[in-house]
Amino acid sequence: MAEQKATNVTWHEHHVSKEQRCQQNGHKGAVLWFTGLSGSGKSTIANTVDHKLFEKGKHTFVLDGDNVRMGLNKNLGFSPEDRTENIRRIGEVSKLYTDAGILVMTAFISPYREDRDQVREILGDGEFIEIFVKASLETCEERDPKGLYKKARAGEIKGFTGIDAPYEEPEKAELILDSDGKGIDELADEVVAYLESNGYLTYP
């Protein structure tokens, strides 16, 4: 689905640059890509980080996997091909947010390493922050906030990540969060601290 099908199209340059938008916002634009198993805490951590940054006056937004599948990606299922297209689309949307000088948090299982790396490639240096929300399968099954693991174990859901579909852990994540042993607020603080120490919350 990534093939360019539209013809007779021309890129239109903007009068306001990315740098000007970041200057006005007072911080850099970047993608905080939360990846991990279902139940690892991706969405909860992302939303907590969003709240903390909002309270600091930063321009932020959260793209959540389930929410996006109810709109932009509602025509996609969970086959390997559809999962890849799901992430490709989110990558492109995230790039738009970054170009607008916004800190966008994405909370998607995004199980395939190649798909995540392709998103990294379309962004500028330092604009893709891969955050591995690390939790064991046992922990995620015990939490099972949506009851999906129970259904997968019962054979009611096919192709469920961690059960009968693979999850490829990041090899070069900028940040690894120990979701097995730490609470949500502590993990969110680790993300904010990373952004602060690496100069994302100021501009230039």
PDB file of C-alpha atoms in Angstrom:
ATOM      1  CA  MET A   1       0.000   0.000   0.000  1.00  0.00           C
ATOM      2  CA  ALA A   2       3.026   2.285   0.200  1.00  0.00           C
ATOM      3  CA  GLU A   3       3.261   2.483  -3.595  1.00  0.00           C
ATOM      4  CA  GLN A   4       2.728   5.973  -5.042  1.00  0.00           C
ATOM      5  CA  LYS A   5      -0.447   5.635  -7.129  1.00  0.00           C
ATOM      6  CA  ALA A   6      -1.473   9.270  -7.502  1.00  0.00           C
ATOM      7  CA  THR A   7      -0.008  10.987 -10.538  1.00  0.00           C
ATOM      8  CA  ASN A   8       0.267  14.634 -11.536  1.00  0.00           C
ATOM      9  CA  VAL A   9       0.896  15.713  -7.952  1.00  0.00           C
ATOM     10  CA  THR A  10       3.485  18.282  -6.861  1.00  0.00           C
ATOM     11  CA  TRP A  11       4.887  18.919  -3.401  1.00  0.00           C
ATOM     12  CA  HIS A  12       3.796  22.336  -2.115  1.00  0.00           C
ATOM     13  CA  GLU A  13       6.308  24.122   0.107  1.00  0.00           C
ATOM     14  CA  HIS A  14       5.028  25.853   3.242  1.00  0.00           C
ATOM     15  CA  HIS A  15       5.712  29.494   3.996  1.00  0.00           C
ATOM     16  CA  VAL A  16       6.170  28.691   7.692  1.00  0.00           C
ATOM     17  CA  SER A  17       9.082  26.340   8.366  1.00  0.00           C
ATOM     18  CA  LYS A  18       9.366  23.558  10.912  1.00  0.00           C
ATOM     19  CA  GLU A  19      12.058  25.568  12.687  1.00  0.00           C
ATOM     20  CA  GLN A  20       9.783  28.594  12.967  1.00  0.00           C
ATOM     21  CA  ARG A  21       7.032  26.457  14.452  1.00  0.00           C
ATOM     22  CA  CYS A  22       9.418  24.928  16.992  1.00  0.00           C
ATOM     23  CA  GLN A  23      10.668  28.413  17.864  1.00  0.00           C
ATOM     24  CA  GLN A  24       7.126  29.602  18.504  1.00  0.00           C
ATOM     25  CA  ASN A  25       6.242  26.480  20.510  1.00  0.00           C
ATOM     26  CA  GLY A  26       9.419  26.764  22.551  1.00  0.00           C
ATOM     27  CA  HIS A  27      10.455  23.133  22.087  1.00  0.00           C
ATOM     28  CA  LYS A  28      11.389  20.608  19.441  1.00  0.00           C
ATOM     29  CA  GLY A  29       8.969  18.402  17.531  1.00  0.00           C
ATOM     30  CA  ALA A  30       9.479  14.653  17.895  1.00  0.00           C
ATOM     31  CA  VAL A  31       7.769  11.271  17.913  1.00  0.00           C
ATOM     32  CA  LEU A  32       7.752   9.296  21.158  1.00  0.00           C
ATOM     33  CA  TRP A  33       7.049   5.802  19.833  1.00  0.00           C
ATOM     34  CA  PHE A  34       5.792   3.556  22.656  1.00  0.00           C
ATOM     35  CA  THR A  35       5.989  -0.106  21.657  1.00  0.00           C
ATOM     36  CA  GLY A  36       5.354  -3.283  23.615  1.00  0.00           C
ATOM     37  CA  LEU A  37       2.917  -6.096  24.217  1.00  0.00           C
ATOM     38  CA  SER A  38      -0.779  -5.523  24.802  1.00  0.00           C
ATOM     39  CA  GLY A  39      -1.185  -4.795  28.500  1.00  0.00           C
ATOM     40  CA  SER A  40       2.371  -3.527  28.958  1.00  0.00           C
ATOM     41  CA  GLY A  41       1.108  -0.033  29.765  1.00  0.00           C
ATOM     42  CA  LYS A  42       1.892   1.850  26.551  1.00  0.00           C
ATOM     43  CA  SER A  43      -1.279   3.921  26.348  1.00  0.00           C
ATOM     44  CA  THR A  44      -1.423   4.661  30.066  1.00  0.00           C
ATOM     45  CA  ILE A  45       2.202   5.801  30.179  1.00  0.00           C
ATOM     46  CA  ALA A  46       1.846   7.832  26.965  1.00  0.00           C
ATOM     47  CA  ASN A  47      -1.202   9.644  28.318  1.00  0.00           C
ATOM     48  CA  THR A  48       0.517  10.300  31.634  1.00  0.00           C
ATOM     49  CA  VAL A  49       3.526  11.765  29.825  1.00  0.00           C
ATOM     50  CA  ASP A  50       1.146  13.835  27.716  1.00  0.00           C
ATOM     51  CA  HIS A  51      -0.475  15.241  30.862  1.00  0.00           C
ATOM     52  CA  LYS A  52       2.876  16.045  32.490  1.00  0.00           C
ATOM     53  CA  LEU A  53       4.134  17.827  29.376  1.00  0.00           C
ATOM     54  CA  PHE A  54       0.841  19.681  28.915  1.00  0.00           C
ATOM     55  CA  GLU A  55       1.146  20.943  32.478  1.00  0.00           C
ATOM     56  CA  LYS A  56       4.587  22.291  31.516  1.00  0.00           C
ATOM     57  CA  GLY A  57       3.026  24.242  28.654  1.00  0.00           C
ATOM     58  CA  LYS A  58       4.298  21.961  25.880  1.00  0.00           C
ATOM     59  CA  HIS A  59       2.401  21.245  22.661  1.00  0.00           C
ATOM     60  CA  THR A  60       1.610  17.526  22.633  1.00  0.00           C
ATOM     61  CA  PHE A  61      -0.782  14.896  21.328  1.00  0.00           C
ATOM     62  CA  VAL A  62      -1.342  11.155  21.771  1.00  0.00           C
ATOM     63  CA  LEU A  63      -2.106   8.752  18.919  1.00  0.00           C
ATOM     64  CA  ASP A  64      -3.530   5.593  20.459  1.00  0.00           C
ATOM     65  CA  GLY A  65      -3.711   2.308  18.572  1.00  0.00           C
ATOM     66  CA  ASP A  66      -7.361   1.471  19.264  1.00  0.00           C
ATOM     67  CA  ASN A  67      -8.513   5.046  18.700  1.00  0.00           C
ATOM     68  CA  VAL A  68      -6.785   5.299  15.324  1.00  0.00           C
ATOM     69  CA  ARG A  69      -8.297   1.966  14.259  1.00  0.00           C
ATOM     70  CA  MET A  70     -11.750   3.483  14.843  1.00  0.00           C
ATOM     71  CA  GLY A  71     -11.123   6.198  12.264  1.00  0.00           C
ATOM     72  CA  LEU A  72      -8.143   6.567   9.942  1.00  0.00           C
ATOM     73  CA  ASN A  73      -7.322   2.851   9.977  1.00  0.00           C
ATOM     74  CA  LYS A  74     -10.757   1.319  10.450  1.00  0.00           C
ATOM     75  CA  ASN A  75     -10.377  -0.516   7.134  1.00  0.00           C
ATOM     76  CA  LEU A  76      -7.363  -2.472   8.414  1.00  0.00           C
ATOM     77  CA  GLY A  77      -7.358  -5.794  10.244  1.00  0.00           C
ATOM     78  CA  PHE A  78      -4.553  -7.623  12.034  1.00  0.00           C
ATOM     79  CA  SER A  79      -2.910  -9.602   9.254  1.00  0.00           C
ATOM     80  CA  PRO A  80       0.844  -8.997   8.914  1.00  0.00           C
ATOM     81  CA  GLU A  81       0.183  -6.870   5.823  1.00  0.00           C
ATOM     82  CA  ASP A  82      -2.469  -4.777   7.566  1.00  0.00           C
ATOM     83  CA  ARG A  83      -0.275  -4.326  10.626  1.00  0.00           C
ATOM     84  CA  THR A  84       2.493  -2.998   8.393  1.00  0.00           C
ATOM     85  CA  GLU A  85       0.134  -0.579   6.652  1.00  0.00           C
ATOM     86  CA  ASN A  86      -1.261   0.500  10.033  1.00  0.00           C
ATOM     87  CA  ILE A  87       2.212   1.519  11.192  1.00  0.00           C
ATOM     88  CA  ARG A  88       3.115   3.125   7.854  1.00  0.00           C
ATOM     89  CA  ARG A  89       0.086   5.409   8.069  1.00  0.00           C
ATOM     90  CA  ILE A  90       0.756   6.302  11.689  1.00  0.00           C
ATOM     91  CA  GLY A  91       4.362   7.052  10.806  1.00  0.00           C
ATOM     92  CA  GLU A  92       3.263   9.522   8.138  1.00  0.00           C
ATOM     93  CA  VAL A  93       0.742  11.170  10.479  1.00  0.00           C
ATOM     94  CA  SER A  94       3.398  11.388  13.188  1.00  0.00           C
ATOM     95  CA  LYS A  95       5.751  13.089  10.745  1.00  0.00           C
ATOM     96  CA  LEU A  96       3.118  15.766  10.122  1.00  0.00           C
ATOM     97  CA  TYR A  97       2.883  16.430  13.855  1.00  0.00           C
ATOM     98  CA  THR A  98       6.661  16.633  14.077  1.00  0.00           C
ATOM     99  CA  ASP A  99       6.770  19.089  11.172  1.00  0.00           C
ATOM    100  CA  ALA A 100       4.291  21.206  13.148  1.00  0.00           C
ATOM    101  CA  GLY A 101       6.722  21.297  16.084  1.00  0.00           C
ATOM    102  CA  ILE A 102       4.574  19.057  18.260  1.00  0.00           C
ATOM    103  CA  LEU A 103       5.667  16.269  20.603  1.00  0.00           C
ATOM    104  CA  VAL A 104       3.473  13.370  19.534  1.00  0.00           C
ATOM    105  CA  MET A 105       3.195  10.149  21.512  1.00  0.00           C
ATOM    106  CA  THR A 106       2.170   6.987  19.679  1.00  0.00           C
ATOM    107  CA  ALA A 107       0.987   3.940  21.603  1.00  0.00           C
ATOM    108  CA  PHE A 108       0.970   0.940  19.265  1.00  0.00           C
ATOM    109  CA  ILE A 109       2.056  -2.655  19.738  1.00  0.00           C
ATOM    110  CA  SER A 110       3.897  -2.254  16.402  1.00  0.00           C
ATOM    111  CA  PRO A 111       5.287  -5.795  16.631  1.00  0.00           C
ATOM    112  CA  TYR A 112       7.615  -5.744  13.628  1.00  0.00           C
ATOM    113  CA  ARG A 113      11.071  -4.213  13.949  1.00  0.00           C
ATOM    114  CA  GLU A 114      11.259  -3.403  10.234  1.00  0.00           C
ATOM    115  CA  ASP A 115       8.032  -1.393  10.370  1.00  0.00           C
ATOM    116  CA  ARG A 116       9.285   0.681  13.298  1.00  0.00           C
ATOM    117  CA  ASP A 117      12.630   1.227  11.586  1.00  0.00           C
ATOM    118  CA  GLN A 118      10.881   2.467   8.454  1.00  0.00           C
ATOM    119  CA  VAL A 119       9.125   5.126  10.519  1.00  0.00           C
ATOM    120  CA  ARG A 120      12.493   6.133  11.967  1.00  0.00           C
ATOM    121  CA  GLU A 121      13.847   6.502   8.425  1.00  0.00           C
ATOM    122  CA  ILE A 122      11.220   9.016   7.274  1.00  0.00           C
ATOM    123  CA  LEU A 123      11.924  11.312  10.226  1.00  0.00           C
ATOM    124  CA  GLY A 124      14.858  13.613  10.798  1.00  0.00           C
ATOM    125  CA  ASP A 125      17.811  12.853  13.046  1.00  0.00           C
ATOM    126  CA  GLY A 126      16.689  12.643  16.653  1.00  0.00           C
ATOM    127  CA  GLU A 127      13.005  12.990  15.812  1.00  0.00           C
ATOM    128  CA  PHE A 128      12.134   9.321  16.427  1.00  0.00           C
ATOM    129  CA  ILE A 129      12.373   8.250  20.063  1.00  0.00           C
ATOM    130  CA  GLU A 130      11.679   4.535  20.371  1.00  0.00           C
ATOM    131  CA  ILE A 131      10.416   3.676  23.843  1.00  0.00           C
ATOM    132  CA  PHE A 132      10.202  -0.026  24.654  1.00  0.00           C
ATOM    133  CA  VAL A 133       7.627  -0.610  27.364  1.00  0.00           C
ATOM    134  CA  LYS A 134       9.079  -3.869  28.609  1.00  0.00           C
ATOM    135  CA  ALA A 135       6.765  -6.265  30.415  1.00  0.00           C
ATOM    136  CA  SER A 136       6.800 -10.042  30.422  1.00  0.00           C
ATOM    137  CA  LEU A 137       4.051 -11.986  28.723  1.00  0.00           C
ATOM    138  CA  GLU A 138       3.111 -13.346  32.152  1.00  0.00           C
ATOM    139  CA  THR A 139       2.651  -9.829  33.534  1.00  0.00           C
ATOM    140  CA  CYS A 140       0.593  -8.722  30.550  1.00  0.00           C
ATOM    141  CA  GLU A 141      -1.627 -11.804  30.735  1.00  0.00           C
ATOM    142  CA  GLU A 142      -2.157 -11.248  34.437  1.00  0.00           C
ATOM    143  CA  ARG A 143      -3.206  -7.647  33.820  1.00  0.00           C
ATOM    144  CA  ASP A 144      -5.261  -8.395  30.672  1.00  0.00           C
ATOM    145  CA  PRO A 145      -7.194  -5.088  30.962  1.00  0.00           C
ATOM    146  CA  LYS A 146      -9.301  -5.740  27.861  1.00  0.00           C
ATOM    147  CA  GLY A 147      -9.746  -9.493  28.327  1.00  0.00           C
ATOM    148  CA  LEU A 148      -7.940 -10.122  25.037  1.00  0.00           C
ATOM    149  CA  TYR A 149      -5.401 -12.660  26.303  1.00  0.00           C
ATOM    150  CA  LYS A 150      -8.187 -14.774  27.729  1.00  0.00           C
ATOM    151  CA  LYS A 151      -9.945 -14.734  24.363  1.00  0.00           C
ATOM    152  CA  ALA A 152      -6.701 -15.492  22.513  1.00  0.00           C
ATOM    153  CA  ARG A 153      -5.954 -18.459  24.776  1.00  0.00           C
ATOM    154  CA  ALA A 154      -9.485 -19.718  24.165  1.00  0.00           C
ATOM    155  CA  GLY A 155      -8.974 -19.502  20.406  1.00  0.00           C
ATOM    156  CA  GLU A 156     -11.509 -16.700  19.993  1.00  0.00           C
ATOM    157  CA  ILE A 157      -8.853 -14.293  18.624  1.00  0.00           C
ATOM    158  CA  LYS A 158      -6.362 -15.398  15.992  1.00  0.00           C
ATOM    159  CA  GLY A 159      -3.022 -13.737  15.279  1.00  0.00           C
ATOM    160  CA  PHE A 160      -2.730 -12.177  18.730  1.00  0.00           C
ATOM    161  CA  THR A 161       0.705 -10.735  19.469  1.00  0.00           C
ATOM    162  CA  GLY A 162       2.582 -12.733  22.078  1.00  0.00           C
ATOM    163  CA  ILE A 163       0.304 -15.767  21.762  1.00  0.00           C
ATOM    164  CA  ASP A 164       0.231 -16.901  18.132  1.00  0.00           C
ATOM    165  CA  ALA A 165       1.831 -13.892  16.456  1.00  0.00           C
ATOM    166  CA  PRO A 166       5.367 -12.582  17.050  1.00  0.00           C
ATOM    167  CA  TYR A 167       6.626  -9.494  18.826  1.00  0.00           C
ATOM    168  CA  GLU A 168      10.107  -8.350  17.858  1.00  0.00           C
ATOM    169  CA  GLU A 169      11.759  -6.408  20.671  1.00  0.00           C
ATOM    170  CA  PRO A 170      13.635  -3.219  19.721  1.00  0.00           C
ATOM    171  CA  GLU A 171      17.378  -3.557  19.268  1.00  0.00           C
ATOM    172  CA  LYS A 172      18.210   0.141  19.529  1.00  0.00           C
ATOM    173  CA  ALA A 173      15.474   1.726  21.617  1.00  0.00           C
ATOM    174  CA  GLU A 174      16.339   5.148  22.990  1.00  0.00           C
ATOM    175  CA  LEU A 175      14.572   4.273  26.219  1.00  0.00           C
ATOM    176  CA  ILE A 176      13.525   1.016  27.909  1.00  0.00           C
ATOM    177  CA  LEU A 177      10.843   1.220  30.591  1.00  0.00           C
ATOM    178  CA  ASP A 178      10.615  -1.540  33.190  1.00  0.00           C
ATOM    179  CA  SER A 179       6.858  -1.982  33.292  1.00  0.00           C
ATOM    180  CA  ASP A 180       7.208  -5.215  35.283  1.00  0.00           C
ATOM    181  CA  GLY A 181       8.770  -3.532  38.279  1.00  0.00           C
ATOM    182  CA  LYS A 182       7.806   0.166  38.242  1.00  0.00           C
ATOM    183  CA  GLY A 183       4.604   2.179  38.430  1.00  0.00           C
ATOM    184  CA  ILE A 184       3.072   4.357  35.726  1.00  0.00           C
ATOM    185  CA  ASP A 185       3.992   7.707  37.256  1.00  0.00           C
ATOM    186  CA  GLU A 186       7.616   6.701  37.801  1.00  0.00           C
ATOM    187  CA  LEU A 187       7.928   5.477  34.213  1.00  0.00           C
ATOM    188  CA  ALA A 188       6.338   8.657  32.858  1.00  0.00           C
ATOM    189  CA  ASP A 189       8.833  10.696  34.870  1.00  0.00           C
ATOM    190  CA  GLU A 190      11.657   8.712  33.236  1.00  0.00           C
ATOM    191  CA  VAL A 191      10.352   9.717  29.807  1.00  0.00           C
ATOM    192  CA  VAL A 192      10.066  13.394  30.763  1.00  0.00           C
ATOM    193  CA  ALA A 193      13.571  13.285  32.259  1.00  0.00           C
ATOM    194  CA  TYR A 194      14.910  11.822  29.001  1.00  0.00           C
ATOM    195  CA  LEU A 195      13.314  14.638  27.012  1.00  0.00           C
ATOM    196  CA  GLU A 196      14.691  17.260  29.373  1.00  0.00           C
ATOM    197  CA  SER A 197      18.231  15.871  29.442  1.00  0.00           C
ATOM    198  CA  ASN A 198      18.351  15.565  25.656  1.00  0.00           C
ATOM    199  CA  GLY A 199      17.131  19.080  24.935  1.00  0.00           C
ATOM    200  CA  TYR A 200      13.712  18.293  23.482  1.00  0.00           C
ATOM    201  CA  LEU A 201      11.780  20.599  25.792  1.00  0.00           C
ATOM    202  CA  THR A 202      13.558  23.771  24.677  1.00  0.00           C
ATOM    203  CA  TYR A 203      14.325  25.381  21.322  1.00  0.00           C
ATOM    204  CA  PRO A 204      16.768  25.873  19.787  1.00  0.00           C
TER     205      PRO A 204
END
